PDB file of C-alpha atoms in Angstrom:
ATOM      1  CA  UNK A   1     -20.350   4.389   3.790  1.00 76.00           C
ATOM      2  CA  UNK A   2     -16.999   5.678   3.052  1.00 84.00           C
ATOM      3  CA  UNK A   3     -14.525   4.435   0.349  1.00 93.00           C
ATOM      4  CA  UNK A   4     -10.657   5.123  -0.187  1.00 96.00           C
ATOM      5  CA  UNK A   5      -9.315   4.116  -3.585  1.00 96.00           C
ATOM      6  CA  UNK A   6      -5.741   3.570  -4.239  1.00 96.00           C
ATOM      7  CA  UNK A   7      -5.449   2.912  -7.907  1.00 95.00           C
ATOM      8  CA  UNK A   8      -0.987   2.687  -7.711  1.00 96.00           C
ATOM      9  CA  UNK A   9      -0.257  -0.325  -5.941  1.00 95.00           C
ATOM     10  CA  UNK A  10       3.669   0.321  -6.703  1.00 96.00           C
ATOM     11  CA  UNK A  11       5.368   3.526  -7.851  1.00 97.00           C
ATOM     12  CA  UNK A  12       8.842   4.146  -8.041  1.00 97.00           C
ATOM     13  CA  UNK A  13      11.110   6.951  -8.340  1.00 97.00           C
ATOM     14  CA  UNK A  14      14.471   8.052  -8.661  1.00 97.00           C
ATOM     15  CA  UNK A  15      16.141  10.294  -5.654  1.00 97.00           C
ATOM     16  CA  UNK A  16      16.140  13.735  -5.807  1.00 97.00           C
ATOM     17  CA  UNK A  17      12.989  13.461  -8.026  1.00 97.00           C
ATOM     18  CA  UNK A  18       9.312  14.553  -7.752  1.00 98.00           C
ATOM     19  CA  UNK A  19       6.569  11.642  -7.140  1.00 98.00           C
ATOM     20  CA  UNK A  20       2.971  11.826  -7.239  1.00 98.00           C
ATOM     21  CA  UNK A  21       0.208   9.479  -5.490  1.00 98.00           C
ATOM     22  CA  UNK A  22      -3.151   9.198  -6.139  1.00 98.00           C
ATOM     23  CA  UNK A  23      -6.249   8.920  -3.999  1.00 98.00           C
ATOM     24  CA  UNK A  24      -9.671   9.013  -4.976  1.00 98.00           C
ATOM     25  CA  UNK A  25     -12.663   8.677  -2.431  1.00 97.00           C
ATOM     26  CA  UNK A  26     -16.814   8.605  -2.198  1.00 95.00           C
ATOM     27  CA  UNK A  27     -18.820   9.973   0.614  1.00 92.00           C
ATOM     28  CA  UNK A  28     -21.911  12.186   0.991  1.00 90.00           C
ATOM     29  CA  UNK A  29     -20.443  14.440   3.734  1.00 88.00           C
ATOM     30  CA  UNK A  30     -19.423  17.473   3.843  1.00 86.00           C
ATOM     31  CA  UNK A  31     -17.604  18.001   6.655  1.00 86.00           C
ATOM     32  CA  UNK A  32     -14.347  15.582   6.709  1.00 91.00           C
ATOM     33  CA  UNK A  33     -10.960  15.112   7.137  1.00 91.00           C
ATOM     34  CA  UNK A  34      -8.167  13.557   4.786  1.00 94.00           C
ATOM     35  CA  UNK A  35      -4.797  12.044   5.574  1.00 94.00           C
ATOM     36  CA  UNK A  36      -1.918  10.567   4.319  1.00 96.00           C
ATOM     37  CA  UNK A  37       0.250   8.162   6.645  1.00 95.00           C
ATOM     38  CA  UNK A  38       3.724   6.627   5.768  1.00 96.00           C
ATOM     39  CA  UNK A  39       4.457   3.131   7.337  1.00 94.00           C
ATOM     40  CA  UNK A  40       7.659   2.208   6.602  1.00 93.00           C
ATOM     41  CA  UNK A  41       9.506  -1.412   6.844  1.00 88.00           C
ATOM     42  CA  UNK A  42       9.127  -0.403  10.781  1.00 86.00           C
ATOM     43  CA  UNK A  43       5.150  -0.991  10.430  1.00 87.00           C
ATOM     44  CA  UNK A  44       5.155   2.466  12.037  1.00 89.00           C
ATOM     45  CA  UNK A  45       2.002   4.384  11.108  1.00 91.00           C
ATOM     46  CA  UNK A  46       3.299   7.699  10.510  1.00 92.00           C
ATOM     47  CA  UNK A  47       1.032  10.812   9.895  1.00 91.00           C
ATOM     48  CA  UNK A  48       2.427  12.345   7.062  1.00 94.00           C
ATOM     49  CA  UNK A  49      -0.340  15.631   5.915  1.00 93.00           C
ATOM     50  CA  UNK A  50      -3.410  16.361   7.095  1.00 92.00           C
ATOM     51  CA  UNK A  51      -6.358  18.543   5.196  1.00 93.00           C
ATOM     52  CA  UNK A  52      -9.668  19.445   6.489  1.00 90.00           C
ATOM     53  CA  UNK A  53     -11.636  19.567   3.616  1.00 91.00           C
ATOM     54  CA  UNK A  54     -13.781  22.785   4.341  1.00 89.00           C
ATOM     55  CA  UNK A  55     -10.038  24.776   3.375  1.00 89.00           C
ATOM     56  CA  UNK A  56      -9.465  25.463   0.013  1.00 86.00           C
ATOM     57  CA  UNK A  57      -5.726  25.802   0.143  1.00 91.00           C
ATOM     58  CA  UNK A  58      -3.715  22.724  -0.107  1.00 94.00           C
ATOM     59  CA  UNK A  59      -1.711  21.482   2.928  1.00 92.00           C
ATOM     60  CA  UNK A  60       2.265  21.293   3.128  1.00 93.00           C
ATOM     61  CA  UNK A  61       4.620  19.744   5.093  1.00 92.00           C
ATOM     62  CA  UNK A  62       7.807  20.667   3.857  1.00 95.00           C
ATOM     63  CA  UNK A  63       9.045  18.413   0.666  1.00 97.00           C
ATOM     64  CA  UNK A  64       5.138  16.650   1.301  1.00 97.00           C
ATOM     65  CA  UNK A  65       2.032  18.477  -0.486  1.00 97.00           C
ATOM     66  CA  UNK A  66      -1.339  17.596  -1.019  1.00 97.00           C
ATOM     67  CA  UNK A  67      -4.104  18.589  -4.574  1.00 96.00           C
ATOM     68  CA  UNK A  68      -7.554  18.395  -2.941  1.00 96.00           C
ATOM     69  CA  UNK A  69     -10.337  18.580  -5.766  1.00 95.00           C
ATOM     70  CA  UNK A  70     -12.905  18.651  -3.535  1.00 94.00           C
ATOM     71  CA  UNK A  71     -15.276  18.518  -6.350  1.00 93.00           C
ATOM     72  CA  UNK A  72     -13.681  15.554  -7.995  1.00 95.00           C
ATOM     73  CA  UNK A  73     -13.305  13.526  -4.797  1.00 96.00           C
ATOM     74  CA  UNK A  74      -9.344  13.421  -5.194  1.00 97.00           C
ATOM     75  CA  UNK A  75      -7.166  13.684  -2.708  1.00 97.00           C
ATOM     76  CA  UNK A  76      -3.188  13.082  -4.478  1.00 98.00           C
ATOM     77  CA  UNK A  77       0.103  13.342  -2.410  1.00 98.00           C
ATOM     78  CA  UNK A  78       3.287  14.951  -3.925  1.00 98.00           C
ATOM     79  CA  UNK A  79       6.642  14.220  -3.104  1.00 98.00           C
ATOM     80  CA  UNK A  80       8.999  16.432  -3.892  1.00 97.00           C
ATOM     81  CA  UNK A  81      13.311  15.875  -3.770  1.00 97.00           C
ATOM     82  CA  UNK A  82      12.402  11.955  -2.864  1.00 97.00           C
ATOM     83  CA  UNK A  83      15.073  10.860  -0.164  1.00 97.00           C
ATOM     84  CA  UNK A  84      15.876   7.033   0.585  1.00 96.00           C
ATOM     85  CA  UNK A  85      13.972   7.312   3.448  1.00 95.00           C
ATOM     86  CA  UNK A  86      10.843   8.012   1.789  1.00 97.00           C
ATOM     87  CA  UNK A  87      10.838   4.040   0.896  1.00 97.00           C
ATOM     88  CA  UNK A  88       7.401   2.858   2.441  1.00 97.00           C
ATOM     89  CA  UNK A  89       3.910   2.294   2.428  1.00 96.00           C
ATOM     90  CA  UNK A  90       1.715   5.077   1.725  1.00 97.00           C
ATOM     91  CA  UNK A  91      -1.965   5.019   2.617  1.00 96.00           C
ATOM     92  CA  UNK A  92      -4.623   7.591   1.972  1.00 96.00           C
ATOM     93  CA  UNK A  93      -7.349   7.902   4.676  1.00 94.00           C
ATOM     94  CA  UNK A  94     -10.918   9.283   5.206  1.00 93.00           C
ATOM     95  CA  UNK A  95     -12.309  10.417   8.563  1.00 90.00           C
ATOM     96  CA  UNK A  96     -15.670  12.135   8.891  1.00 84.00           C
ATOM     97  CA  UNK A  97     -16.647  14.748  11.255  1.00 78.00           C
ATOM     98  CA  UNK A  98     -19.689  15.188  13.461  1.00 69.00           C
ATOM     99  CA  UNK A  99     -20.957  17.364  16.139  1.00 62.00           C
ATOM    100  CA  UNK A 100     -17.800  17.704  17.789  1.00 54.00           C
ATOM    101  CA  UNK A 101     -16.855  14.105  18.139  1.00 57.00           C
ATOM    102  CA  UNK A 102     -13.783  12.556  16.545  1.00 60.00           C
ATOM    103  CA  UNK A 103     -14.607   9.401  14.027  1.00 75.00           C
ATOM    104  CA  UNK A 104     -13.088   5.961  12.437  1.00 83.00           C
ATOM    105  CA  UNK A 105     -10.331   6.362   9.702  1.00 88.00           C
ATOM    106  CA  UNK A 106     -11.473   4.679   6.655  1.00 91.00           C
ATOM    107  CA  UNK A 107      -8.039   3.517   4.568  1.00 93.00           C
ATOM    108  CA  UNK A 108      -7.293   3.021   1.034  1.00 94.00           C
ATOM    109  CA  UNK A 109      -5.140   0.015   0.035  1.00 93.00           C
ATOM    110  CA  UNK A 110      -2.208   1.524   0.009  1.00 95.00           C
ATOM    111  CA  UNK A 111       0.917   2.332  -2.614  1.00 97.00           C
ATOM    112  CA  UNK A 112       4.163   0.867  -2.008  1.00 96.00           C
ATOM    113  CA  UNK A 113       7.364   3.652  -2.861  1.00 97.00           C
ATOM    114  CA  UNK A 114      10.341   2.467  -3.514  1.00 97.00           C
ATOM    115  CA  UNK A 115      13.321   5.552  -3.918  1.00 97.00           C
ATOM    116  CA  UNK A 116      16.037   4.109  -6.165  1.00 96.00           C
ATOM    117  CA  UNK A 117      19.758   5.943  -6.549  1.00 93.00           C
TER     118      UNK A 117
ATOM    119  CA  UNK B   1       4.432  14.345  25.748  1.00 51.00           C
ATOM    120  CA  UNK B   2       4.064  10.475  25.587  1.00 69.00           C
ATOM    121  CA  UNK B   3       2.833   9.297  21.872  1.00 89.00           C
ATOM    122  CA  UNK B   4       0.411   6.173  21.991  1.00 94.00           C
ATOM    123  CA  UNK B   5       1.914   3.135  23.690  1.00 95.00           C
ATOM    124  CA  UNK B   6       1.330  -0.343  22.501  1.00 96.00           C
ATOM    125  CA  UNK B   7       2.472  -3.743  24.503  1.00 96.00           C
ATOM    126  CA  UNK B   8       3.279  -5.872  24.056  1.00 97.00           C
ATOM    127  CA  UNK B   9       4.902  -5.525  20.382  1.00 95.00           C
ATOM    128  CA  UNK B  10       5.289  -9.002  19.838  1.00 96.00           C
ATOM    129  CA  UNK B  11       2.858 -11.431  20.642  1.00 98.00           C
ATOM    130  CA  UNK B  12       2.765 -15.484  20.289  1.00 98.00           C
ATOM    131  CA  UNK B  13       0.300 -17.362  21.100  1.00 98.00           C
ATOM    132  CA  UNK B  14      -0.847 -21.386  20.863  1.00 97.00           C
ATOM    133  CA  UNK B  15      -4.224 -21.895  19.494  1.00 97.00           C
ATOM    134  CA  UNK B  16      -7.075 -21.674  21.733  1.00 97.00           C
ATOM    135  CA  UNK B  17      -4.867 -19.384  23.827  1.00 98.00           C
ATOM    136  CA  UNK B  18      -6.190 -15.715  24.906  1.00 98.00           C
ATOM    137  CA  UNK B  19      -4.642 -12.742  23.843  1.00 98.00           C
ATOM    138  CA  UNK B  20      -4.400  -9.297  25.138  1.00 98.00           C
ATOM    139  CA  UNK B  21      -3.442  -6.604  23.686  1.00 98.00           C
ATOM    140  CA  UNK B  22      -2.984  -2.964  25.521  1.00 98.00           C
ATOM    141  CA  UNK B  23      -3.289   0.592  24.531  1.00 97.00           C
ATOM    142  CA  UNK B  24      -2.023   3.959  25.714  1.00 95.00           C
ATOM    143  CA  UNK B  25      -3.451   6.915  24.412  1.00 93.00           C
ATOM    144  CA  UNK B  26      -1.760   9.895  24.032  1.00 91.00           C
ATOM    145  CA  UNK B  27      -1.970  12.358  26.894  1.00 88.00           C
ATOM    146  CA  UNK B  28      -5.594  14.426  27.007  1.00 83.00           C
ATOM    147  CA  UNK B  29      -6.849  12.126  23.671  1.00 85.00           C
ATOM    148  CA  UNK B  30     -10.142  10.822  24.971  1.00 82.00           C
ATOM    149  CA  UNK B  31     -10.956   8.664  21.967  1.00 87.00           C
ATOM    150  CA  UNK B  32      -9.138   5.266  20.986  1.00 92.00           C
ATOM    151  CA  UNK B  33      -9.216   3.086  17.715  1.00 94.00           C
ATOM    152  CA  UNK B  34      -8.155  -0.382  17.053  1.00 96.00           C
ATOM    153  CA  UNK B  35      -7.071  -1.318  13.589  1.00 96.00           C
ATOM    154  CA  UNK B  36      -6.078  -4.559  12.026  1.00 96.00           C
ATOM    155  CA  UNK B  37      -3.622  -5.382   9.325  1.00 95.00           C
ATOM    156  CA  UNK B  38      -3.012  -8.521   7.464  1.00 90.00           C
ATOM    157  CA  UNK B  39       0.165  -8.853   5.777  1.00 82.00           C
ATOM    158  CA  UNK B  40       0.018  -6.976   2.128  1.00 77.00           C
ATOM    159  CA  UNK B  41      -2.838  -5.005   3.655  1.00 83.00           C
ATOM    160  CA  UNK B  42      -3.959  -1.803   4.371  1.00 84.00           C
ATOM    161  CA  UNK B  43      -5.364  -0.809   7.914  1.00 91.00           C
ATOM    162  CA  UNK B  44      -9.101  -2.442   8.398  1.00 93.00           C
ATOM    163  CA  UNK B  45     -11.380  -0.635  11.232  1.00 92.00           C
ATOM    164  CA  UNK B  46     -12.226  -2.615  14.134  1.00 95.00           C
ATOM    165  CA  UNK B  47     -13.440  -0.966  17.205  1.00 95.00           C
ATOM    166  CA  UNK B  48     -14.107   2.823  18.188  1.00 92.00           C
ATOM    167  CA  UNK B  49     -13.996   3.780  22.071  1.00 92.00           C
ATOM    168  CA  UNK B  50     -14.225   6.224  24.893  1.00 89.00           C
ATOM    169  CA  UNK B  51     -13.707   5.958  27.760  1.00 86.00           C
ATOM    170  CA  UNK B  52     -16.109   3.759  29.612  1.00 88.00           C
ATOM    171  CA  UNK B  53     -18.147   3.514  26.134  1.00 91.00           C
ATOM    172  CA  UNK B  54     -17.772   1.034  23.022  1.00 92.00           C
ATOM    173  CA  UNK B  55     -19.110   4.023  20.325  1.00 89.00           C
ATOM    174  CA  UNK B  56     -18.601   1.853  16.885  1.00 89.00           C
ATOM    175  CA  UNK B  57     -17.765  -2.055  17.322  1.00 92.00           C
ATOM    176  CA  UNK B  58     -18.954  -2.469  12.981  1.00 91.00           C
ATOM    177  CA  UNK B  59     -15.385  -3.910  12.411  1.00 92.00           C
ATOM    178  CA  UNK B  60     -15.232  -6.549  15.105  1.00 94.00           C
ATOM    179  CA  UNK B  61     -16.130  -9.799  14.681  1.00 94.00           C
ATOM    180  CA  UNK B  62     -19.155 -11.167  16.620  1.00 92.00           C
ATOM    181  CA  UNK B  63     -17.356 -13.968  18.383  1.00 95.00           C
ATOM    182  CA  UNK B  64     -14.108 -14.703  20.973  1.00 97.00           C
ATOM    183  CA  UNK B  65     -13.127 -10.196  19.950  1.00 98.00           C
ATOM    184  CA  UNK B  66     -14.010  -7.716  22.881  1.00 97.00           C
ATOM    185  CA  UNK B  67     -12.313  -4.494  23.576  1.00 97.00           C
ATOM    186  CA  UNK B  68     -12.852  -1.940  26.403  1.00 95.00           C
ATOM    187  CA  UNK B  69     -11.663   1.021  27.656  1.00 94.00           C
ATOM    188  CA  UNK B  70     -11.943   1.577  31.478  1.00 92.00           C
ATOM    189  CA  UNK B  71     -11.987   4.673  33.242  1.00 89.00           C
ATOM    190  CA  UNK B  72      -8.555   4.155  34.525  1.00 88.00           C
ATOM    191  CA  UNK B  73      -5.835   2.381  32.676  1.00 91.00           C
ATOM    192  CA  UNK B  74      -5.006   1.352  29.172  1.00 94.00           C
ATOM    193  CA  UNK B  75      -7.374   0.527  26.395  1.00 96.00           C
ATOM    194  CA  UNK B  76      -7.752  -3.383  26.051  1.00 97.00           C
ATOM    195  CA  UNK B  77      -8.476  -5.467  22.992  1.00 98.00           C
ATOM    196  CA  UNK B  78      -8.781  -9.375  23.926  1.00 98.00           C
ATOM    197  CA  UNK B  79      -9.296 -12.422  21.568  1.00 98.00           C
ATOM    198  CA  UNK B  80      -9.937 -15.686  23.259  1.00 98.00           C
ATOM    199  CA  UNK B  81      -9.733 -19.226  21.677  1.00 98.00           C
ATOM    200  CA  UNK B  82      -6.904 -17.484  18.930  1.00 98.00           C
ATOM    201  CA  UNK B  83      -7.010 -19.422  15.732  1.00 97.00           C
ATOM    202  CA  UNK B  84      -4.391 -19.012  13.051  1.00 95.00           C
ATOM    203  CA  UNK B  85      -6.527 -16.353  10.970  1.00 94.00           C
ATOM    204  CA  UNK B  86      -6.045 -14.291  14.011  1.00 96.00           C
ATOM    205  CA  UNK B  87      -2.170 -13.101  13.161  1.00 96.00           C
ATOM    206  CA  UNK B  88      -1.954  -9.738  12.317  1.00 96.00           C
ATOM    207  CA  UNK B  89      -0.616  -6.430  13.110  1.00 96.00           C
ATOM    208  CA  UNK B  90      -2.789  -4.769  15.903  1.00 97.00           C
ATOM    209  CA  UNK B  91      -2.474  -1.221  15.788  1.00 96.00           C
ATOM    210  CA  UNK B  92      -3.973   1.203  18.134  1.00 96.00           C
ATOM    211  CA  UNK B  93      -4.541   5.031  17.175  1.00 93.00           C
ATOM    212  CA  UNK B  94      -5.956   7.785  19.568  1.00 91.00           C
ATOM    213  CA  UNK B  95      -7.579  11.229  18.843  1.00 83.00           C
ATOM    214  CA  UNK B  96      -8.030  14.454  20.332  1.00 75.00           C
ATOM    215  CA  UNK B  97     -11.976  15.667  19.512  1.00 66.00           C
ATOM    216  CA  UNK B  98     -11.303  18.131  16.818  1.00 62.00           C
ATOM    217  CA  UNK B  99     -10.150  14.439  14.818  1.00 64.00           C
ATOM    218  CA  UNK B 100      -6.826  13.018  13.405  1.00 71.00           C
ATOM    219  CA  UNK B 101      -5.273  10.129  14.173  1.00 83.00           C
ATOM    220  CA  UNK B 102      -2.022   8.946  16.125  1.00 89.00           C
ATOM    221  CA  UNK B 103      -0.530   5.669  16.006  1.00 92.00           C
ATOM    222  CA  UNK B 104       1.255   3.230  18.474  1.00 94.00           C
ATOM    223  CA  UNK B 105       3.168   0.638  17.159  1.00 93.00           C
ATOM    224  CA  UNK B 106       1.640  -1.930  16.715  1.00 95.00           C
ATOM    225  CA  UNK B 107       1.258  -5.413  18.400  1.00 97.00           C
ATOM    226  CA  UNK B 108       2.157  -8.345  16.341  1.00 96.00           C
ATOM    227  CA  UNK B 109       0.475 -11.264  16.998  1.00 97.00           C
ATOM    228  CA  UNK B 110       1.655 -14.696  15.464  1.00 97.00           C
ATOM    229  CA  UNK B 111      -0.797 -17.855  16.302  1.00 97.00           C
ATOM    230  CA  UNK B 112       1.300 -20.810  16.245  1.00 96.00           C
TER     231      UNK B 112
END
């Protein structure tokens, strides 16, 4: 079985500055995905980055980037010029991959952002 | 393109009502998810679908929870006999084979 560790339950930061979350997981595969959502006061699960864990390079989304140590099992989220609307939930996620068919997300426990003035 | 549609988003129900909570998935996504949050919670795993086929049902309890997921129309997760512990965010995620993970909503249901 799969497990998502969120060791930050609250983290804030100061607009315009650069923010860092951490996510640590355990599996035995190989071949897996890794996400970060945002849900916001909305309850809106929102897909934030995605990395497939068989690419080296770290994924971007514009101001959003990912370090994936494959090695070490982390998986950390970096925020960079933090706007108000960055305020939410963040939750790391696991999903396997087999044979072509799509699997469960496994979730971490989440870290709640709050962007100050 | 439609993103995955939840309804109803607010639910209430009376104890030892049914619930029934429906899913969308997104246009050509041929796998669907239900999740469950309590409040302060992250996202637990409850049921895994295709369509016509329950694939991973791990999360769901045993008793008054089924879900299915017909060959025509939306996804449907049903509680019967809702107790109190039932209230929680439903949420409702499809996926396209290669894997990922979009999200509806969300149904609230309150058990009053």
């Amino acid at each position: 079985a799969q497990t998502v560790t969120q060791s930050q339950p609250e983290m804030s930061v100061q607009e315009a500055e650069t923010v860092t979350l951490s996510c640590t997981y355990d599996t035995s595969e190989s071949n897996y995905y890794l996400f970060w959502y945002k849900q916001p006061p909305s309850r809106q699960m929102i897909l934030v980055i995605r990395q497939e864990a068989y690419k080296q390079q770290n994924a971007t989304e514009n101001r959003f980037s990912v370090n994936f140590q494959k090695a070490a099992k982390s998986f950390s989220l970096k925020i960079s010029d933090s706007q108000l609307g960055d305020t939410a939930m963040y939750f790391c996620a696991f999903m396997k991959l087999g044979a072509g068919t799509a699997s469960k997300l496994t979730f971490g426990t989440g870290t709640r952002l709050q962007v100050t003035l | 393109n439609a993103g995955v549609m939840q309804n109803p988003r607010h639910l209430v129900r009376r104890r030892g009502q049914e619930a029934r909570l429906r899913c969308s998935p997104m246009k050509g996504h041929s796998h669907v998810y239900w999740y469950r949050q309590l409040p302060e919670e992250g996202l637990k795993f409850m049921v895994y679908l295709q369509k016509e086929n329950i694939i991973d049902e791990s999360g769901m309890p045993k008793e008054r929870f089924s879900a299915e997921f017909p060959k025509e129309g939306p996804s449907i997760l049903r509680i019967q006999q809702v107790v109190r512990g039932d209230s929680a965010a439903y949420f409702c995620a499809s996926s396209p084979e290669q894997g990922g993970a979009f999200f509806g909503q969300g149904t609230r249901l309150t058990v009053v």
